Amino acid sequence: MHHSVIKVDVMQPIPYTNQNFYEIVWAARLEVFRQALEGGAKTPFDVMANLCCLEQQFMLAAESLPSTTGDGTSYLNGVVRLVPNPDSNQQSPSTPLYSFNQPLTVVVQHCDDKVKSIVELGAGYGRNLIELRHHFQRPDLALIGAEYTQSGRDAMEFFNASFPDLTPIQTAFTDHRLASFPFIPGKDKVLVFSCHSLEQVEKLPLDFFVNLAASAEDITGVHIEPFGFQAVPRRAWNHSHYDHNAFIRSKDYNLNMWTCLEHAVREQAITITGVALNASFAQPENPSSVVVWKKCTA
């Protein structure tokens, strides 16, 4: 990538929301993928290594414009600037390297041989599912990438078309705000997971996990999300909880995931089988927590 700007085609500027931000940024990353393929990338991991290399050197900053009416709304115009990363003092390696996503370990741990479908809610461009496919090497295991953005779904289809596999990633539209999951195979044993995707919706519907549990006869959920401060009474907060809460509110990120989980437990829809609060500080201001649940059986 030799340009300082990636331009994404948009018919007209769109309001700056978390969802629209990713619509633009996934489209910019898809352009990086296409250039990597044209440059001789041989595998999905070669393609993603080019992105990792780029993001070590630059931050992808979606340009925003103020509203012409002065109502305070910002708009995205499809311009993504490559801003030099102040934390990177290294030149691009001659051979880009790809690092596997360590948080996926917990997903792997909960996928036994009886699981027939893995569903990711908010799959982005499909990175996690491509890694899981490589790990499991199971042609009988359906991989479903549920994603809000069209550009994210386009990127998953790019990988399907560019690197044909016995287990192509199935793509589906999802909107966390609807709490509807028609793409989940109801008769299979299903493992559903999310990784910093539910965070994008400030308030999930209260019945989100009730509906998710009802989507299949046998379903387990694994969520790697920044909900840690929500699960601790405010009277017990320390500085990190206050800092995390402030960051979440500044981004309009999620504030009620734990409340929705507790509601699903009270409704006897799920049983929470594991919780690890602030398990990873890879993003210090937005630490990841993990919750695992199973559908309640009669």
CSV table of C-alpha atoms in Angstrom, one decimal:
chain,number,residue,atom,x,y,z
A,1,MET,CA,0.0,0.0,0.0
A,2,HIS,CA,1.7,3.1,-1.2
A,3,HIS,CA,-1.1,5.6,-0.8
A,4,SER,CA,-1.9,7.8,2.2
A,5,VAL,CA,-5.6,7.7,1.5
A,6,ILE,CA,-8.1,5.0,0.6
A,7,LYS,CA,-11.3,6.2,-0.9
A,8,VAL,CA,-14.5,4.2,-0.5
A,9,ASP,CA,-17.4,4.8,-2.8
A,10,VAL,CA,-20.4,6.3,-1.0
A,11,MET,CA,-23.4,7.8,-2.8
A,12,GLN,CA,-23.4,10.6,-0.2
A,13,PRO,CA,-22.0,11.3,3.2
A,14,ILE,CA,-23.5,9.1,5.9
A,15,PRO,CA,-24.1,9.9,9.6
A,16,TYR,CA,-21.2,9.0,11.9
A,17,THR,CA,-22.3,6.0,13.9
A,18,ASN,CA,-20.3,3.0,15.1
A,19,GLN,CA,-22.0,0.8,12.5
A,20,ASN,CA,-21.4,3.2,9.6
A,21,PHE,CA,-17.8,3.7,10.8
A,22,TYR,CA,-17.2,0.0,10.3
A,23,GLU,CA,-19.1,0.0,7.0
A,24,ILE,CA,-16.4,2.4,5.7
A,25,VAL,CA,-13.4,0.9,7.4
A,26,TRP,CA,-14.2,-2.7,6.3
A,27,ALA,CA,-14.5,-1.4,2.8
A,28,ALA,CA,-11.1,0.2,3.1
A,29,ARG,CA,-9.6,-3.1,4.4
A,30,LEU,CA,-11.2,-5.0,1.5
A,31,GLU,CA,-9.2,-2.7,-0.8
A,32,VAL,CA,-6.1,-3.7,1.1
A,33,PHE,CA,-7.0,-7.3,0.6
A,34,ARG,CA,-7.5,-6.9,-3.1
A,35,GLN,CA,-4.1,-5.2,-3.5
A,36,ALA,CA,-2.5,-8.0,-1.5
A,37,LEU,CA,-4.0,-10.6,-3.8
A,38,GLU,CA,-2.9,-8.7,-6.9
A,39,GLY,CA,0.6,-8.6,-5.3
A,40,GLY,CA,0.8,-12.4,-5.1
A,41,ALA,CA,-0.7,-13.4,-1.8
A,42,LYS,CA,-1.2,-17.2,-1.9
A,43,THR,CA,-3.4,-17.8,1.2
A,44,PRO,CA,-5.9,-15.9,3.3
A,45,PHE,CA,-3.2,-15.6,6.0
A,46,ASP,CA,-0.9,-13.9,3.5
A,47,VAL,CA,-3.6,-11.4,2.7
A,48,MET,CA,-4.4,-10.7,6.3
A,49,ALA,CA,-0.7,-10.4,7.1
A,50,ASN,CA,-0.5,-7.5,4.7
A,51,LEU,CA,-3.3,-5.8,6.7
A,52,CYS,CA,-1.5,-6.5,10.0
A,53,CYS,CA,1.7,-5.0,8.5
A,54,LEU,CA,-0.2,-1.9,7.4
A,55,GLU,CA,-1.9,-1.5,10.7
A,56,GLN,CA,1.4,-1.7,12.6
A,57,GLN,CA,2.5,1.4,10.7
A,58,PHE,CA,-0.7,3.3,10.3
A,59,MET,CA,-4.1,3.9,11.9
A,60,LEU,CA,-7.0,3.8,9.5
A,61,ALA,CA,-8.9,7.1,10.3
A,62,ALA,CA,-12.2,7.5,8.6
A,63,GLU,CA,-12.6,11.2,7.7
A,64,SER,CA,-15.7,12.9,9.2
A,65,LEU,CA,-17.3,16.2,8.2
A,66,PRO,CA,-19.5,18.4,10.4
A,67,SER,CA,-23.2,18.8,9.4
A,68,THR,CA,-24.0,21.7,7.1
A,69,THR,CA,-27.0,22.4,9.3
A,70,GLY,CA,-25.0,22.9,12.5
A,71,ASP,CA,-27.0,20.2,14.4
A,72,GLY,CA,-23.8,18.6,15.8
A,73,THR,CA,-24.0,15.5,13.6
A,74,SER,CA,-20.8,14.3,11.9
A,75,TYR,CA,-20.8,12.6,8.5
A,76,LEU,CA,-18.5,10.0,6.9
A,77,ASN,CA,-17.5,10.9,3.4
A,78,GLY,CA,-15.8,7.6,2.5
A,79,VAL,CA,-12.2,8.9,2.8
A,80,VAL,CA,-10.0,6.8,5.0
A,81,ARG,CA,-6.6,8.3,5.9
A,82,LEU,CA,-3.5,6.3,6.8
A,83,VAL,CA,-2.2,8.2,9.8
A,84,PRO,CA,1.3,7.1,10.9
A,85,ASN,CA,1.1,5.1,14.1
A,86,PRO,CA,3.2,7.0,16.8
A,87,ASP,CA,3.8,3.7,18.6
A,88,SER,CA,5.5,2.1,15.5
A,89,ASN,CA,9.2,3.0,14.9
A,90,GLN,CA,9.9,0.0,12.7
A,91,GLN,CA,9.9,-0.2,9.0
A,92,SER,CA,7.6,-2.7,7.2
A,93,PRO,CA,9.1,-6.2,7.2
A,94,SER,CA,10.0,-7.6,3.8
A,95,THR,CA,7.8,-10.6,4.5
A,96,PRO,CA,4.6,-9.6,6.4
A,97,LEU,CA,3.8,-11.9,9.3
A,98,TYR,CA,0.4,-12.9,10.6
A,99,SER,CA,-0.3,-13.5,14.3
A,100,PHE,CA,-3.3,-15.6,15.4
A,101,ASN,CA,-5.9,-14.1,17.6
A,102,GLN,CA,-5.2,-15.5,21.1
A,103,PRO,CA,-8.7,-14.7,22.5
A,104,LEU,CA,-10.1,-17.4,20.2
A,105,THR,CA,-8.6,-20.0,22.5
A,106,VAL,CA,-11.7,-19.9,24.7
A,107,VAL,CA,-13.9,-20.5,21.7
A,108,VAL,CA,-11.8,-23.5,20.7
A,109,GLN,CA,-12.1,-24.9,24.3
A,110,HIS,CA,-15.9,-24.9,24.0
A,111,CYS,CA,-16.2,-26.5,20.6
A,112,ASP,CA,-16.4,-30.3,20.9
A,113,ASP,CA,-16.9,-32.8,18.1
A,114,LYS,CA,-20.7,-32.7,18.5
A,115,VAL,CA,-20.8,-29.0,17.5
A,116,LYS,CA,-22.0,-28.7,14.0
A,117,SER,CA,-22.2,-25.0,13.5
A,118,ILE,CA,-20.1,-22.1,14.7
A,119,VAL,CA,-21.7,-18.7,14.4
A,120,GLU,CA,-19.9,-15.4,15.0
A,121,LEU,CA,-22.1,-12.4,15.8
A,122,GLY,CA,-20.4,-9.4,14.2
A,123,ALA,CA,-17.9,-11.3,12.1
A,124,GLY,CA,-16.3,-8.3,10.4
A,125,TYR,CA,-14.3,-9.4,7.5
A,126,GLY,CA,-14.2,-13.0,8.7
A,127,ARG,CA,-10.7,-13.2,10.4
A,128,ASN,CA,-11.8,-15.2,13.4
A,129,LEU,CA,-13.8,-17.8,11.3
A,130,ILE,CA,-10.9,-18.2,8.9
A,131,GLU,CA,-8.6,-19.0,11.8
A,132,LEU,CA,-11.1,-21.4,13.4
A,133,ARG,CA,-11.6,-23.2,10.1
A,134,HIS,CA,-7.8,-23.6,9.8
A,135,HIS,CA,-7.6,-24.9,13.4
A,136,PHE,CA,-10.4,-27.5,13.2
A,137,GLN,CA,-10.0,-28.8,9.7
A,138,ARG,CA,-13.6,-30.2,9.8
A,139,PRO,CA,-15.5,-30.1,6.5
A,140,ASP,CA,-18.6,-31.0,8.4
A,141,LEU,CA,-18.4,-27.9,10.6
A,142,ALA,CA,-20.6,-25.0,9.3
A,143,LEU,CA,-19.1,-21.6,9.8
A,144,ILE,CA,-21.5,-18.7,9.7
A,145,GLY,CA,-20.4,-15.1,9.7
A,146,ALA,CA,-23.3,-12.8,10.8
A,147,GLU,CA,-22.3,-9.2,10.1
A,148,TYR,CA,-24.2,-5.9,10.0
A,149,THR,CA,-22.1,-4.2,7.4
A,150,GLN,CA,-22.4,-5.0,3.7
A,151,SER,CA,-18.6,-4.3,3.3
A,152,GLY,CA,-17.8,-6.9,5.9
A,153,ARG,CA,-20.0,-9.5,4.2
A,154,ASP,CA,-18.4,-8.5,0.9
A,155,ALA,CA,-14.9,-9.2,2.4
A,156,MET,CA,-15.9,-12.6,3.6
A,157,GLU,CA,-17.2,-13.4,0.1
A,158,PHE,CA,-13.9,-12.1,-1.2
A,159,PHE,CA,-12.1,-14.8,0.8
A,160,ASN,CA,-14.6,-17.4,-0.3
A,161,ALA,CA,-14.0,-16.6,-3.9
A,162,SER,CA,-10.3,-16.0,-3.8
A,163,PHE,CA,-9.4,-19.1,-1.7
A,164,PRO,CA,-12.1,-21.8,-2.3
A,165,ASP,CA,-12.4,-24.2,0.6
A,166,LEU,CA,-14.5,-27.2,1.4
A,167,THR,CA,-16.0,-25.2,4.2
A,168,PRO,CA,-16.8,-21.7,2.8
A,169,ILE,CA,-17.9,-19.1,5.3
A,170,GLN,CA,-21.7,-18.6,5.1
A,171,THR,CA,-22.6,-14.9,5.4
A,172,ALA,CA,-25.7,-13.4,6.9
A,173,PHE,CA,-27.0,-10.0,7.9
A,174,THR,CA,-27.4,-9.3,11.6
A,175,ASP,CA,-28.3,-6.3,13.6
A,176,HIS,CA,-27.8,-6.7,17.4
A,177,ARG,CA,-30.5,-4.1,18.0
A,178,LEU,CA,-33.1,-6.5,16.6
A,179,ALA,CA,-32.2,-9.6,18.7
A,180,SER,CA,-33.3,-11.8,15.9
A,181,PHE,CA,-31.3,-14.8,14.7
A,182,PRO,CA,-32.9,-16.6,11.8
A,183,PHE,CA,-29.5,-17.6,10.4
A,184,ILE,CA,-28.8,-19.9,13.3
A,185,PRO,CA,-29.5,-23.6,12.4
A,186,GLY,CA,-32.1,-24.6,15.0
A,187,LYS,CA,-31.6,-28.3,14.9
A,188,ASP,CA,-27.7,-28.3,15.1
A,189,LYS,CA,-25.6,-28.2,18.2
A,190,VAL,CA,-24.4,-24.6,17.9
A,191,LEU,CA,-21.5,-22.6,19.4
A,192,VAL,CA,-22.2,-18.9,19.0
A,193,PHE,CA,-19.6,-16.3,19.9
A,194,SER,CA,-18.8,-12.6,19.6
A,195,CYS,CA,-15.5,-10.7,20.0
A,196,HIS,CA,-15.8,-6.9,20.7
A,197,SER,CA,-18.9,-6.8,18.6
A,198,LEU,CA,-21.8,-6.5,21.1
A,199,GLU,CA,-19.8,-3.6,22.4
A,200,GLN,CA,-20.8,-1.5,19.4
A,201,VAL,CA,-24.5,-1.2,20.5
A,202,GLU,CA,-25.0,1.1,23.4
A,203,LYS,CA,-28.2,-0.6,24.6
A,204,LEU,CA,-29.0,-4.2,23.6
A,205,PRO,CA,-32.6,-5.3,23.7
A,206,LEU,CA,-33.3,-6.8,27.2
A,207,ASP,CA,-34.3,-10.1,25.6
A,208,PHE,CA,-31.2,-10.4,23.5
A,209,PHE,CA,-29.8,-13.5,25.2
A,210,VAL,CA,-33.3,-15.0,25.7
A,211,ASN,CA,-33.9,-14.9,22.0
A,212,LEU,CA,-30.4,-16.1,21.2
A,213,ALA,CA,-30.8,-19.1,23.4
A,214,ALA,CA,-34.1,-19.9,21.8
A,215,SER,CA,-32.6,-19.9,18.3
A,216,ALA,CA,-31.3,-23.5,18.6
A,217,GLU,CA,-32.2,-26.7,20.6
A,218,ASP,CA,-28.6,-27.0,21.9
A,219,ILE,CA,-26.6,-23.8,22.0
A,220,THR,CA,-23.6,-22.5,23.9
A,221,GLY,CA,-22.5,-18.9,23.9
A,222,VAL,CA,-19.0,-17.5,24.3
A,223,HIS,CA,-18.6,-13.7,24.4
A,224,ILE,CA,-15.3,-11.8,24.6
A,225,GLU,CA,-16.6,-8.3,25.2
A,226,PRO,CA,-15.6,-5.3,27.4
A,227,PHE,CA,-18.4,-5.6,30.0
A,228,GLY,CA,-16.2,-6.0,33.1
A,229,PHE,CA,-17.3,-2.8,34.9
A,230,GLN,CA,-20.9,-3.7,34.3
A,231,ALA,CA,-20.6,-6.9,36.4
A,232,VAL,CA,-19.2,-5.1,39.5
A,233,PRO,CA,-21.3,-3.0,41.9
A,234,ARG,CA,-20.4,0.6,41.6
A,235,ARG,CA,-19.6,0.8,45.3
A,236,ALA,CA,-16.8,-1.7,44.6
A,237,TRP,CA,-15.3,0.1,41.5
A,238,ASN,CA,-11.7,1.0,41.4
A,239,HIS,CA,-9.9,3.5,39.1
A,240,SER,CA,-9.8,1.0,36.2
A,241,HIS,CA,-13.6,0.5,36.4
A,242,TYR,CA,-14.2,4.3,36.4
A,243,ASP,CA,-11.7,4.8,33.5
A,244,HIS,CA,-13.3,1.9,31.5
A,245,ASN,CA,-16.8,3.3,32.1
A,246,ALA,CA,-15.7,6.7,30.9
A,247,PHE,CA,-14.1,5.3,27.7
A,248,ILE,CA,-17.2,3.2,26.9
A,249,ARG,CA,-19.5,6.3,27.3
A,250,SER,CA,-17.2,8.4,25.1
A,251,LYS,CA,-17.5,5.8,22.3
A,252,ASP,CA,-21.3,5.1,22.8
A,253,TYR,CA,-20.3,1.5,23.4
A,254,ASN,CA,-22.4,-1.0,25.3
A,255,LEU,CA,-23.7,-0.3,28.8
A,256,ASN,CA,-26.2,-3.2,29.4
A,257,MET,CA,-24.8,-6.5,28.3
A,258,TRP,CA,-24.5,-7.8,31.8
A,259,THR,CA,-28.1,-6.7,32.6
A,260,CYS,CA,-29.3,-8.6,29.6
A,261,LEU,CA,-27.4,-11.7,30.7
A,262,GLU,CA,-28.9,-11.5,34.2
A,263,HIS,CA,-32.3,-11.1,32.6
A,264,ALA,CA,-31.8,-14.3,30.6
A,265,VAL,CA,-30.8,-16.2,33.7
A,266,ARG,CA,-33.9,-15.0,35.6
A,267,GLU,CA,-36.0,-16.1,32.6
A,268,GLN,CA,-34.4,-19.5,32.9
A,269,ALA,CA,-33.2,-19.2,29.3
A,270,ILE,CA,-29.5,-19.7,30.0
A,271,THR,CA,-27.1,-20.8,32.7
A,272,ILE,CA,-23.9,-18.9,33.0
A,273,THR,CA,-21.1,-21.5,33.3
A,274,GLY,CA,-18.0,-19.2,33.3
A,275,VAL,CA,-17.0,-15.6,33.8
A,276,ALA,CA,-13.6,-14.0,33.6
A,277,LEU,CA,-13.6,-10.2,34.3
A,278,ASN,CA,-10.9,-8.1,32.7
A,279,ALA,CA,-9.2,-11.2,31.3
A,280,SER,CA,-7.2,-9.2,28.8
A,281,PHE,CA,-5.8,-5.7,28.8
A,282,ALA,CA,-4.5,-5.8,25.2
A,283,GLN,CA,-6.5,-2.6,24.8
A,284,PRO,CA,-5.8,-1.1,28.2
A,285,GLU,CA,-8.6,1.5,28.2
A,286,ASN,CA,-11.1,-1.2,27.1
A,287,PRO,CA,-10.2,-4.5,28.7
A,288,SER,CA,-11.9,-7.7,27.5
A,289,SER,CA,-14.0,-9.9,29.8
A,290,VAL,CA,-15.3,-13.4,28.9
A,291,VAL,CA,-18.7,-15.0,29.7
A,292,VAL,CA,-19.8,-18.5,28.8
A,293,TRP,CA,-23.4,-19.7,28.9
A,294,LYS,CA,-25.4,-22.7,28.0
A,295,LYS,CA,-29.1,-22.9,27.1
A,296,CYS,CA,-31.2,-24.2,29.9
A,297,THR,CA,-32.8,-27.6,29.2
A,298,ALA,CA,-36.1,-28.6,30.6
